[in-house]
mmCIF file of C-alpha atoms in Angstrom:
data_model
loop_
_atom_site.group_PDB
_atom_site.id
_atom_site.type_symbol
_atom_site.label_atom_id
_atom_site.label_comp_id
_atom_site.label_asym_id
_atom_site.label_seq_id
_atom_site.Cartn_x
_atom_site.Cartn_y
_atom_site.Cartn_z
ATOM 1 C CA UNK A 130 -11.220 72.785 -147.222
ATOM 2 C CA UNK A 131 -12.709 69.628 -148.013
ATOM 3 C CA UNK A 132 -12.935 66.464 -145.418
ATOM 4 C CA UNK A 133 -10.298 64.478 -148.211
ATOM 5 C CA UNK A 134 -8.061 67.384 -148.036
ATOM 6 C CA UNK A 135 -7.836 67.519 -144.314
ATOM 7 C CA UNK A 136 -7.291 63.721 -144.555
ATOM 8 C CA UNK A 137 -4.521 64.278 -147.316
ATOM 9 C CA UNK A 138 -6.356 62.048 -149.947
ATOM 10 C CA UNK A 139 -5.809 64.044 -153.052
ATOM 11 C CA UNK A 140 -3.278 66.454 -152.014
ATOM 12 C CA UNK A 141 0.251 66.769 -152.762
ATOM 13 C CA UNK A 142 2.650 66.049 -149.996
ATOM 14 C CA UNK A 143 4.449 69.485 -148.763
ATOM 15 C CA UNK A 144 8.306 68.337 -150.241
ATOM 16 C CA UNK A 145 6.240 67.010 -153.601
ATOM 17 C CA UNK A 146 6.316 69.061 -156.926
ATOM 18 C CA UNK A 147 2.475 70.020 -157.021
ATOM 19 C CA UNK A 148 2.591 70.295 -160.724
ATOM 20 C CA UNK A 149 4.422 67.084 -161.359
ATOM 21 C CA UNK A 150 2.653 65.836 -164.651
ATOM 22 C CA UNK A 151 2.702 62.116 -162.695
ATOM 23 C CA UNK A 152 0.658 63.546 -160.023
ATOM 24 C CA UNK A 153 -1.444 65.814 -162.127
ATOM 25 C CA UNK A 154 -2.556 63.269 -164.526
ATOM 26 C CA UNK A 155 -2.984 60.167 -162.315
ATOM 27 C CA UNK A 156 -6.180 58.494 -161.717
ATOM 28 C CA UNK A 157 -6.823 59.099 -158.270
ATOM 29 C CA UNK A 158 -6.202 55.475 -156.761
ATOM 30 C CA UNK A 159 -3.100 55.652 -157.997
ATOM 31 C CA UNK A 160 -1.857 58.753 -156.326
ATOM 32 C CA UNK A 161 -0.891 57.216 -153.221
ATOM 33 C CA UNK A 162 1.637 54.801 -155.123
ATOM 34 C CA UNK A 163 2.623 57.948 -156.868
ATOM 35 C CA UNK A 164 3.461 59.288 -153.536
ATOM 36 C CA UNK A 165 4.739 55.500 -152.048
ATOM 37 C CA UNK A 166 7.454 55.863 -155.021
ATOM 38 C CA UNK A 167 8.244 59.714 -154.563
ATOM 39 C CA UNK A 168 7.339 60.045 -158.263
ATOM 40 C CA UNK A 169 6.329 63.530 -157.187
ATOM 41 C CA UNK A 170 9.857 64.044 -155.783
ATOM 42 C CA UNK A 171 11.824 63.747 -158.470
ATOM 43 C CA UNK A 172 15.231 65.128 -156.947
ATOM 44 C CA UNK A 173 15.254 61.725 -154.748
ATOM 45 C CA UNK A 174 16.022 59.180 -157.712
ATOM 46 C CA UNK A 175 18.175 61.883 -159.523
ATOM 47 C CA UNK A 176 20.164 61.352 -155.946
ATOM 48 C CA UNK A 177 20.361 58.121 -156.366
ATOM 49 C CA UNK A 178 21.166 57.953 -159.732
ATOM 50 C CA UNK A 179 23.411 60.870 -160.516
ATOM 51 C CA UNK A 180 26.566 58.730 -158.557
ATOM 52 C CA UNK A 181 25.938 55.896 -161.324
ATOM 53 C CA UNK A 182 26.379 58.253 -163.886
ATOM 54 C CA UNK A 183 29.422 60.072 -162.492
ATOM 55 C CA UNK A 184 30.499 56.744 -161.865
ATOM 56 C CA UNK A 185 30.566 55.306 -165.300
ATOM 57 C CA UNK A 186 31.264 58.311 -167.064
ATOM 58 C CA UNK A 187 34.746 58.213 -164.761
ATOM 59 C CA UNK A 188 35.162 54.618 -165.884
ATOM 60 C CA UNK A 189 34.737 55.534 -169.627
ATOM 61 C CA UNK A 190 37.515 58.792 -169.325
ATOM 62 C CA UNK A 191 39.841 56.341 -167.612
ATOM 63 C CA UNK A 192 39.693 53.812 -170.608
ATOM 64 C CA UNK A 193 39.198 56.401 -173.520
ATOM 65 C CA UNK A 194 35.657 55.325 -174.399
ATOM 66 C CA UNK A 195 33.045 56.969 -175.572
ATOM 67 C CA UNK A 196 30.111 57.449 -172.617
ATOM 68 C CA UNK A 197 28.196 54.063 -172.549
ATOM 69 C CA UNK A 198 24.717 55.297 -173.043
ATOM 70 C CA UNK A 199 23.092 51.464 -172.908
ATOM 71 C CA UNK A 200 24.556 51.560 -169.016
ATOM 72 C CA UNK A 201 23.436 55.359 -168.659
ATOM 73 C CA UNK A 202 19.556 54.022 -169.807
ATOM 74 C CA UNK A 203 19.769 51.192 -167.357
ATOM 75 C CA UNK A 204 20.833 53.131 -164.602
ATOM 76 C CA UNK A 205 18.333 55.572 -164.914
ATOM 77 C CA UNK A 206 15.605 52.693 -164.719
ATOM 78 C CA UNK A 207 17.195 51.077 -161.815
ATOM 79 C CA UNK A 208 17.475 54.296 -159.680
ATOM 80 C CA UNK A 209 13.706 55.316 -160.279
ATOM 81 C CA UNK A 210 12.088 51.931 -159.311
ATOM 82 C CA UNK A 211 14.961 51.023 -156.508
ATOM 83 C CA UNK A 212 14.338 54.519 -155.115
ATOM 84 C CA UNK A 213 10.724 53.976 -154.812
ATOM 85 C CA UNK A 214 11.407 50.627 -153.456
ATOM 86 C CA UNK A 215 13.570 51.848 -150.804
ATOM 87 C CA UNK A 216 11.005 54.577 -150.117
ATOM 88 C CA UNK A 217 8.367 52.412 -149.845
ATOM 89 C CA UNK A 218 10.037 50.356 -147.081
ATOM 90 C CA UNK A 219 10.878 53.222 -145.187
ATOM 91 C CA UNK A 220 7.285 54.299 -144.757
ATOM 92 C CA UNK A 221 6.335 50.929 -144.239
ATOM 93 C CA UNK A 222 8.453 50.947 -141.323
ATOM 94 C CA UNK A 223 8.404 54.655 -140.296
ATOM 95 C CA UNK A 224 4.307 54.729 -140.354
ATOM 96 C CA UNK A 225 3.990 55.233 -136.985
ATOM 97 C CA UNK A 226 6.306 57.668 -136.686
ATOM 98 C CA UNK A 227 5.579 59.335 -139.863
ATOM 99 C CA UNK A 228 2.026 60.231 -138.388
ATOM 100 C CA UNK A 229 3.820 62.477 -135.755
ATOM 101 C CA UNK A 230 5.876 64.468 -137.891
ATOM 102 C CA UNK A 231 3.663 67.507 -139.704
ATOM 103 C CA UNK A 232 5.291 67.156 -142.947
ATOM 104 C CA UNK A 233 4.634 63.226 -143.251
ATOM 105 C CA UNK A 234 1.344 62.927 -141.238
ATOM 106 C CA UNK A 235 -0.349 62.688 -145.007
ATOM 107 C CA UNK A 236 2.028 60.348 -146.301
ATOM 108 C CA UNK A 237 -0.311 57.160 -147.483
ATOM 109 C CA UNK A 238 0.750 54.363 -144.587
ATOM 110 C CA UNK A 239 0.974 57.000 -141.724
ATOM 111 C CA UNK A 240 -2.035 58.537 -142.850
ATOM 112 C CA UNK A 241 -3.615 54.476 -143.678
ATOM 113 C CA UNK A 242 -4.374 55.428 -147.455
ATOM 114 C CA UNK A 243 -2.682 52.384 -148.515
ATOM 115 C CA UNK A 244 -2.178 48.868 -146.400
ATOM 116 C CA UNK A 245 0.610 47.707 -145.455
ATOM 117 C CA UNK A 246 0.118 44.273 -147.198
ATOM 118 C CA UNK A 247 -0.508 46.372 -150.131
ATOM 119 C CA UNK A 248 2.425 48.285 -149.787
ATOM 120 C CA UNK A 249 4.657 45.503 -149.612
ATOM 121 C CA UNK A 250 3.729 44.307 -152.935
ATOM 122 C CA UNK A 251 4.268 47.828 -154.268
ATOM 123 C CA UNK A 252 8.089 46.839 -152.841
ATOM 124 C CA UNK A 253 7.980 43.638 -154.465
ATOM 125 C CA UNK A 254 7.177 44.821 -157.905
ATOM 126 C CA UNK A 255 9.262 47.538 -158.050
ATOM 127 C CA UNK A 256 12.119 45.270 -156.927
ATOM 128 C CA UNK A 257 11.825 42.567 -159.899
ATOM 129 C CA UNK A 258 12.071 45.821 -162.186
ATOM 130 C CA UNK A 259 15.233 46.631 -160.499
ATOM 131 C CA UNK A 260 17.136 43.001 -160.753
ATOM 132 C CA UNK A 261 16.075 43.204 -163.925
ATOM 133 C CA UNK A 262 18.411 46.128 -165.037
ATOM 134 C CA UNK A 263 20.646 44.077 -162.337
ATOM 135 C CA UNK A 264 20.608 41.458 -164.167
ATOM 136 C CA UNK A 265 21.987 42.971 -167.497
ATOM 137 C CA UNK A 266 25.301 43.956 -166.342
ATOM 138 C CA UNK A 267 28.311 41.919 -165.720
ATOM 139 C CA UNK A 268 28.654 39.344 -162.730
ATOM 140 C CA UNK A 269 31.246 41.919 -160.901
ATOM 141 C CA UNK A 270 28.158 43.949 -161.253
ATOM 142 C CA UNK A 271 25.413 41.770 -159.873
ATOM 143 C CA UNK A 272 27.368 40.335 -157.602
ATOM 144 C CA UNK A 273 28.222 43.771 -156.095
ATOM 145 C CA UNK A 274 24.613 44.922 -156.344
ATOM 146 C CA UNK A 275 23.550 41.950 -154.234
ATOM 147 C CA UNK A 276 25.017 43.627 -151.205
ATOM 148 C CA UNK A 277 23.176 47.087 -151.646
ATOM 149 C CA UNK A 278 19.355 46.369 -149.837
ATOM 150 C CA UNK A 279 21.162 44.611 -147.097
ATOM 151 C CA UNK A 280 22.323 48.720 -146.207
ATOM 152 C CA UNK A 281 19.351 49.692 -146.879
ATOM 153 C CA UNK A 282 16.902 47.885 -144.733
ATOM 154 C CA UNK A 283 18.934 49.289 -141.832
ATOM 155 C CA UNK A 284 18.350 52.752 -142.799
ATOM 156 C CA UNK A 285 15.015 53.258 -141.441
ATOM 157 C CA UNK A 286 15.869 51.857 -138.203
ATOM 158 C CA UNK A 287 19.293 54.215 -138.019
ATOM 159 C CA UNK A 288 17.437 56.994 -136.488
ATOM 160 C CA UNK A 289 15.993 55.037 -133.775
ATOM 161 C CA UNK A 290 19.815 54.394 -132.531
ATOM 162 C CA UNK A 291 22.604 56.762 -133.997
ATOM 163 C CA UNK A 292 22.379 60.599 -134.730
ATOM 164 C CA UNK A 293 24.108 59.602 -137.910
ATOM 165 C CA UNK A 294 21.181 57.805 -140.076
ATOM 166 C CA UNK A 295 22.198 60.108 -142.916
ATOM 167 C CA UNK A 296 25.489 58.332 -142.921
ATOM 168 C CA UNK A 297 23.599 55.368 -143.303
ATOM 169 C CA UNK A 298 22.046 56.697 -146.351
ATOM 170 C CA UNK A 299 24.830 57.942 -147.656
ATOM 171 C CA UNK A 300 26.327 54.361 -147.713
ATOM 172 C CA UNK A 301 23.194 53.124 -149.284
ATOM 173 C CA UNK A 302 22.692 56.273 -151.904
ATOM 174 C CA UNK A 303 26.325 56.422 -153.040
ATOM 175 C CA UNK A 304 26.593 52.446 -153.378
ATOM 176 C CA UNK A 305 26.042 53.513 -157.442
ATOM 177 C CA UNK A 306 29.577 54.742 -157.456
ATOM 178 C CA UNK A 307 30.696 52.116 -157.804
ATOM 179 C CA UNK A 308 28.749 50.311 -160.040
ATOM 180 C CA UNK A 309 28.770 52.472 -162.459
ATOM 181 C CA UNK A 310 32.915 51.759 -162.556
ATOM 182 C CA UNK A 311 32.164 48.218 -162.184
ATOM 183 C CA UNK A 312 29.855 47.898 -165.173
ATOM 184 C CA UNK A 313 32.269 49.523 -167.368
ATOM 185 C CA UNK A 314 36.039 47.994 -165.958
ATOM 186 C CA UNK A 315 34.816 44.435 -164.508
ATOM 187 C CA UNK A 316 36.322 45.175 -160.867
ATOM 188 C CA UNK A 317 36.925 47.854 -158.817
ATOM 189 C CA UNK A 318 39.669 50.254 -158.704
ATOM 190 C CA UNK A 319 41.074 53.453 -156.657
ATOM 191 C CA UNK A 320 39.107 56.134 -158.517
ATOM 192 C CA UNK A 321 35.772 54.439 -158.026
ATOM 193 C CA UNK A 322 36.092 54.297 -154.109
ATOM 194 C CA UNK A 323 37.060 57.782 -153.781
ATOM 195 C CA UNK A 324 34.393 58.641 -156.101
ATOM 196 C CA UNK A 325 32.274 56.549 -153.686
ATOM 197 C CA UNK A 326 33.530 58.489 -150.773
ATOM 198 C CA UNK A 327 32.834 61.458 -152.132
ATOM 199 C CA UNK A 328 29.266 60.537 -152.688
ATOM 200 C CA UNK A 329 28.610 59.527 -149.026
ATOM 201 C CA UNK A 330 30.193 62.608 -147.204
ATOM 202 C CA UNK A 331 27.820 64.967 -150.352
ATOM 203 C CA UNK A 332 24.870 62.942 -149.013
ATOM 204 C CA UNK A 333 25.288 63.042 -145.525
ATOM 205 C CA UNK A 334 25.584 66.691 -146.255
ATOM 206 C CA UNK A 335 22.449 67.468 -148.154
ATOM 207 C CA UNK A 336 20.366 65.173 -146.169
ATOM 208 C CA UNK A 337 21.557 67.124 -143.470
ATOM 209 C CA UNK A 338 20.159 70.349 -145.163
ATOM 210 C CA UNK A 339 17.161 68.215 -145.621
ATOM 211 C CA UNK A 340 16.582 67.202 -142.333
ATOM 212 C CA UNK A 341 16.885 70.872 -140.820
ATOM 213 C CA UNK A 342 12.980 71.112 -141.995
ATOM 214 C CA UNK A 343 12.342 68.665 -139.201
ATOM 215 C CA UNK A 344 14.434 69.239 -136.582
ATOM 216 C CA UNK A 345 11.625 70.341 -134.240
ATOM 217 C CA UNK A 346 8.920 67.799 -134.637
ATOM 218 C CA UNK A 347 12.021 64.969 -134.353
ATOM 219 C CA UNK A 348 12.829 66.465 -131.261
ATOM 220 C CA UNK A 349 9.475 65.794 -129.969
ATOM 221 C CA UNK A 350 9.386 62.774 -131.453
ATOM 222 C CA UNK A 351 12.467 61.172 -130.448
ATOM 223 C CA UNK A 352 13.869 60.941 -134.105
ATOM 224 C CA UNK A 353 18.085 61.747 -134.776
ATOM 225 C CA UNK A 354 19.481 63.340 -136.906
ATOM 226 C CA UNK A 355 22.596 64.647 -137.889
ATOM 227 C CA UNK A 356 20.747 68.268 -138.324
ATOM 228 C CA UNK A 357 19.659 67.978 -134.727
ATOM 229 C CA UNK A 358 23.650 66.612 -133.483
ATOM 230 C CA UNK A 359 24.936 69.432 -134.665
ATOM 231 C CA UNK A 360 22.717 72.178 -134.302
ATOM 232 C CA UNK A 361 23.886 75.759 -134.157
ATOM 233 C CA UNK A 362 27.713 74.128 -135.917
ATOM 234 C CA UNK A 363 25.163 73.198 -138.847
ATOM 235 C CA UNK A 364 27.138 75.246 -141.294
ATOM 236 C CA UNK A 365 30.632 74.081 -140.149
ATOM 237 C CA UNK A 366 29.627 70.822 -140.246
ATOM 238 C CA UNK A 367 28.347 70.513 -143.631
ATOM 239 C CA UNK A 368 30.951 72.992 -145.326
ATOM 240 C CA UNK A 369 33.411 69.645 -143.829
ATOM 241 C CA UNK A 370 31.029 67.303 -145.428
ATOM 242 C CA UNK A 371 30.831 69.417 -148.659
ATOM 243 C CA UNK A 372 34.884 69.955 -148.661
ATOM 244 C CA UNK A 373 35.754 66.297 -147.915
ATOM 245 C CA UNK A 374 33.192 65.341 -151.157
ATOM 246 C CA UNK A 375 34.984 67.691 -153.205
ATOM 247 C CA UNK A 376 38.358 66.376 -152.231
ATOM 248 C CA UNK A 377 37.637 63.382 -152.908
ATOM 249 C CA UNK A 378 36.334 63.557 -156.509
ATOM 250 C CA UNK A 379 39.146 65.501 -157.396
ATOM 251 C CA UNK A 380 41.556 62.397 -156.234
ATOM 252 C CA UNK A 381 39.408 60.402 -157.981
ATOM 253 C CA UNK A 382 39.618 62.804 -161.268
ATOM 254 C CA UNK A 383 43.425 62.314 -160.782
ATOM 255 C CA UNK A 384 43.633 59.010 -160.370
ATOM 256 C CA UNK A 385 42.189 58.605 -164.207
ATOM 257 C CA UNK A 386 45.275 61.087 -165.029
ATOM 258 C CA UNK A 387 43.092 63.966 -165.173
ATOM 259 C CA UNK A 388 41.992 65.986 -168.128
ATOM 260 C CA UNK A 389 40.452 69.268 -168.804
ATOM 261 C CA UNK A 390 36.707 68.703 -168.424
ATOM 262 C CA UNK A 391 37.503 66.532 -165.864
ATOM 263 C CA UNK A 392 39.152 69.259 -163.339
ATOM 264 C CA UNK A 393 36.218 71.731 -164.811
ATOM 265 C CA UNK A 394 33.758 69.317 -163.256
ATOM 266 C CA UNK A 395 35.066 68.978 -160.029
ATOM 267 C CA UNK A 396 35.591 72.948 -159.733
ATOM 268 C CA UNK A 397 31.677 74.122 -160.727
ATOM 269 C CA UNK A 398 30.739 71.498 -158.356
ATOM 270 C CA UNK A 399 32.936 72.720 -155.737
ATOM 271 C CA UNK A 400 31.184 75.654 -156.637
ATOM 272 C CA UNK A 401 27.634 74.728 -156.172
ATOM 273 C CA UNK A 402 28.358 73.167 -152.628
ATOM 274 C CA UNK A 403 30.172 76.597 -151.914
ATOM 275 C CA UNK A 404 27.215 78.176 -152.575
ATOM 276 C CA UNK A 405 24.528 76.210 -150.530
ATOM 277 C CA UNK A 406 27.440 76.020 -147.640
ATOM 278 C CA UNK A 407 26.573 79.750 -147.510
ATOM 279 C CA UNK A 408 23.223 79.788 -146.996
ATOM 280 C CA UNK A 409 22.525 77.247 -144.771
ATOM 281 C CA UNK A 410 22.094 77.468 -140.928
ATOM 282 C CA UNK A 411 20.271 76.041 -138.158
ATOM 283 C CA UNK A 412 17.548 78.489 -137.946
ATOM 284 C CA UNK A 413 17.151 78.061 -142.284
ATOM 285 C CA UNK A 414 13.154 77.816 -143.341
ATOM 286 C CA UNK A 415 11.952 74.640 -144.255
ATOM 287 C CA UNK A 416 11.213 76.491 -147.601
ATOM 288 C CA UNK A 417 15.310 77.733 -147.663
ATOM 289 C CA UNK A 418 16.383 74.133 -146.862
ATOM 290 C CA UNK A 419 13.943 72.257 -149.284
ATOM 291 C CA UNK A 420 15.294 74.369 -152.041
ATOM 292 C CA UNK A 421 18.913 73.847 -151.001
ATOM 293 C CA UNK A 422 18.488 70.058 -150.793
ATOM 294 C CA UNK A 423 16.834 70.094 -154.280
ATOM 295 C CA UNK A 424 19.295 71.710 -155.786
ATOM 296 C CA UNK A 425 21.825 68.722 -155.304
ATOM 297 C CA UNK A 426 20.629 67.623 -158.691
ATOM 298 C CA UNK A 427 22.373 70.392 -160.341
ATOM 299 C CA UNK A 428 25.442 69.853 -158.496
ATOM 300 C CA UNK A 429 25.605 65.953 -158.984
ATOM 301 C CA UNK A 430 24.875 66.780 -162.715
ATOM 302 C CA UNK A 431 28.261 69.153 -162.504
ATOM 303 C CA UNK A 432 30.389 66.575 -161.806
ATOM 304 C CA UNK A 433 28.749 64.220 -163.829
ATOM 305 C CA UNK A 434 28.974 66.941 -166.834
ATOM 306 C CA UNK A 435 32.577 67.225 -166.647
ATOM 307 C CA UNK A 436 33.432 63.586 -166.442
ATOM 308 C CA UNK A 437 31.200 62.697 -169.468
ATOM 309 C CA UNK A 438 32.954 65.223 -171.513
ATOM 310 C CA UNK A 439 36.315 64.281 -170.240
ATOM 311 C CA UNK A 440 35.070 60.963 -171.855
ATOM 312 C CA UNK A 441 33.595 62.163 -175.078
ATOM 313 C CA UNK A 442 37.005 63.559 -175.797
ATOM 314 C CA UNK A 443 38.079 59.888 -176.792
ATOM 315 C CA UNK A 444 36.193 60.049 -179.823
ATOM 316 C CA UNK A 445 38.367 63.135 -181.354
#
């Protein structure tokens, strides 16, 4: 192995898809912003974005529209850049700790591949993308979206001083639930905060799954976690988490009054969590819970599947 390779230079990180065409093809001072932005790690910004989508597709079955595609575009754009905004903070501020933990050691900061003064203009451009897309919606909208970073600089801190930073995140990583309502109604409304609800307890639960890859080297380090608070009641815990999301989206399918694809949604989703519930425990791989955590993107897009259809059924 090469001295760069050791050093992590111009290797993939061990949660990043290795043959990510972003990461493939990019000249090689560019990786480490690939890596800054978890373009590599694609199943982050689907995270983030997948409760926008669900979100306004629930807004457009409650009013009998057609799926707003427009919105659907600009979320997409907003959740890749904010995403790697957010996760460029979070290893600006986690560098030192990052270089502790065996699966971040490498990252660019903790490993001093990038600056921090660089880094924070990384953050800076990536957040004038994001008010742009802000920027197009309605002032419900903006005004809402305003509030969002003030959750998420705590985040990085939350594990210094709670064993519940992934409810942190889950405040911050939901937050699209409702503006995906807002963006399509002008205000909030019942449906959009349970859908909201259900978004934080599904990511406190798969960023639990997440965090069982690191529950060792945290320990050592001094890091919480919601994996380490509730150790061998791992399962338990997140088949609550799971059940309480699921409950919750299905109020918030009945509180639109409903409908077919709607209910269909909710139930393959159910599904899905039913399934990773099953297969995760404290002792899980970090391979087992890496694939578990990815496959939240299928799940999200479930639900999301069900309400668009629900909504397409306007147009008949």
């Amino acid at each position: 192995m090469s001295l760069t390779q050791e050093r992590g230079e111009d290797a993939a990180l061990p949660d990043a898809q290795r043959d990510h065409p972003l990461w493939r093809h990019a000249p090689e001072g560019l990786r480490p912003y690939v890596q800054l932005a978890r373009l590599d790690r694609p199943v982050g910004w689907w995270l983030l974005l997948l409760p926008c989508w669900e979100s306004s597709a629930l807004a457009s079955a409650a009013q009998h529209q057609a799926p707003n595609l427009w919105h659907l575009t600009l979320f997409f754009i907003g959740a890749v850049v904010m995403r790697g905004a957010g996760s460029t903070y979070n290893d600006y501020v986690d560098r030192e700790i990052d270089a502790k933990v065996e699966r971040t050691r490498n990252r660019p900061l903790a490993s001093g591949r990038v600056s921090p003064r660089a880094a924070w203009w990384f953050i800076v451009a990536q957040c004038l993308v994001g008010l742009f897309v802000l920027l197009s919606f309605n002032g419900y909208t903006i005004a809402l979206g305003f509030l969002s970073p003030l959750i998420v600089l705590v985040y990085p801190f939350a594990k210094r001083f709670t064993s519940w930073p992934q409810a942190i995140l889950g405040f911050a990583f939901a937050y699209g639930a409702m503006l995906g309502w807002t963006a399509i109604a002008g205000s909030l409304a019942a449906p959009a905060l349970l859908l909201y609800a259900s978004c934080i307890l599904w990511t406190i639960g798969f960023d639990t799954i997440y965090a069982l890859q690191d529950v060792r080297d945290d320990a050592i380090a001094g890091v919480r976690s919601t994996a380490r608070l509730f150790g061998a009641q791992v399962k338990r815990a997140v088949g609550g988490l799971y059940a309480g999301s699921v409950l919750c989206a299905a109020l918030a399918a009945y509180g639109i009054g409903g409908g077919l694809f709607s209910w269909l949604g909710v139930a393959a989703y159910a599904a899905h969590l039913a399934w990773q519930v099953s297969l995760t425990r404290e002792d899980a791989t970090p391979g087992t819970a890496l694939m578990l955590f990815r496959s939240n993107r299928d799940a999200g897009l479930l639900l999301f599947g069900g309400f668009f259809l629900q909504s397409l059924t306007s147009l008949f």
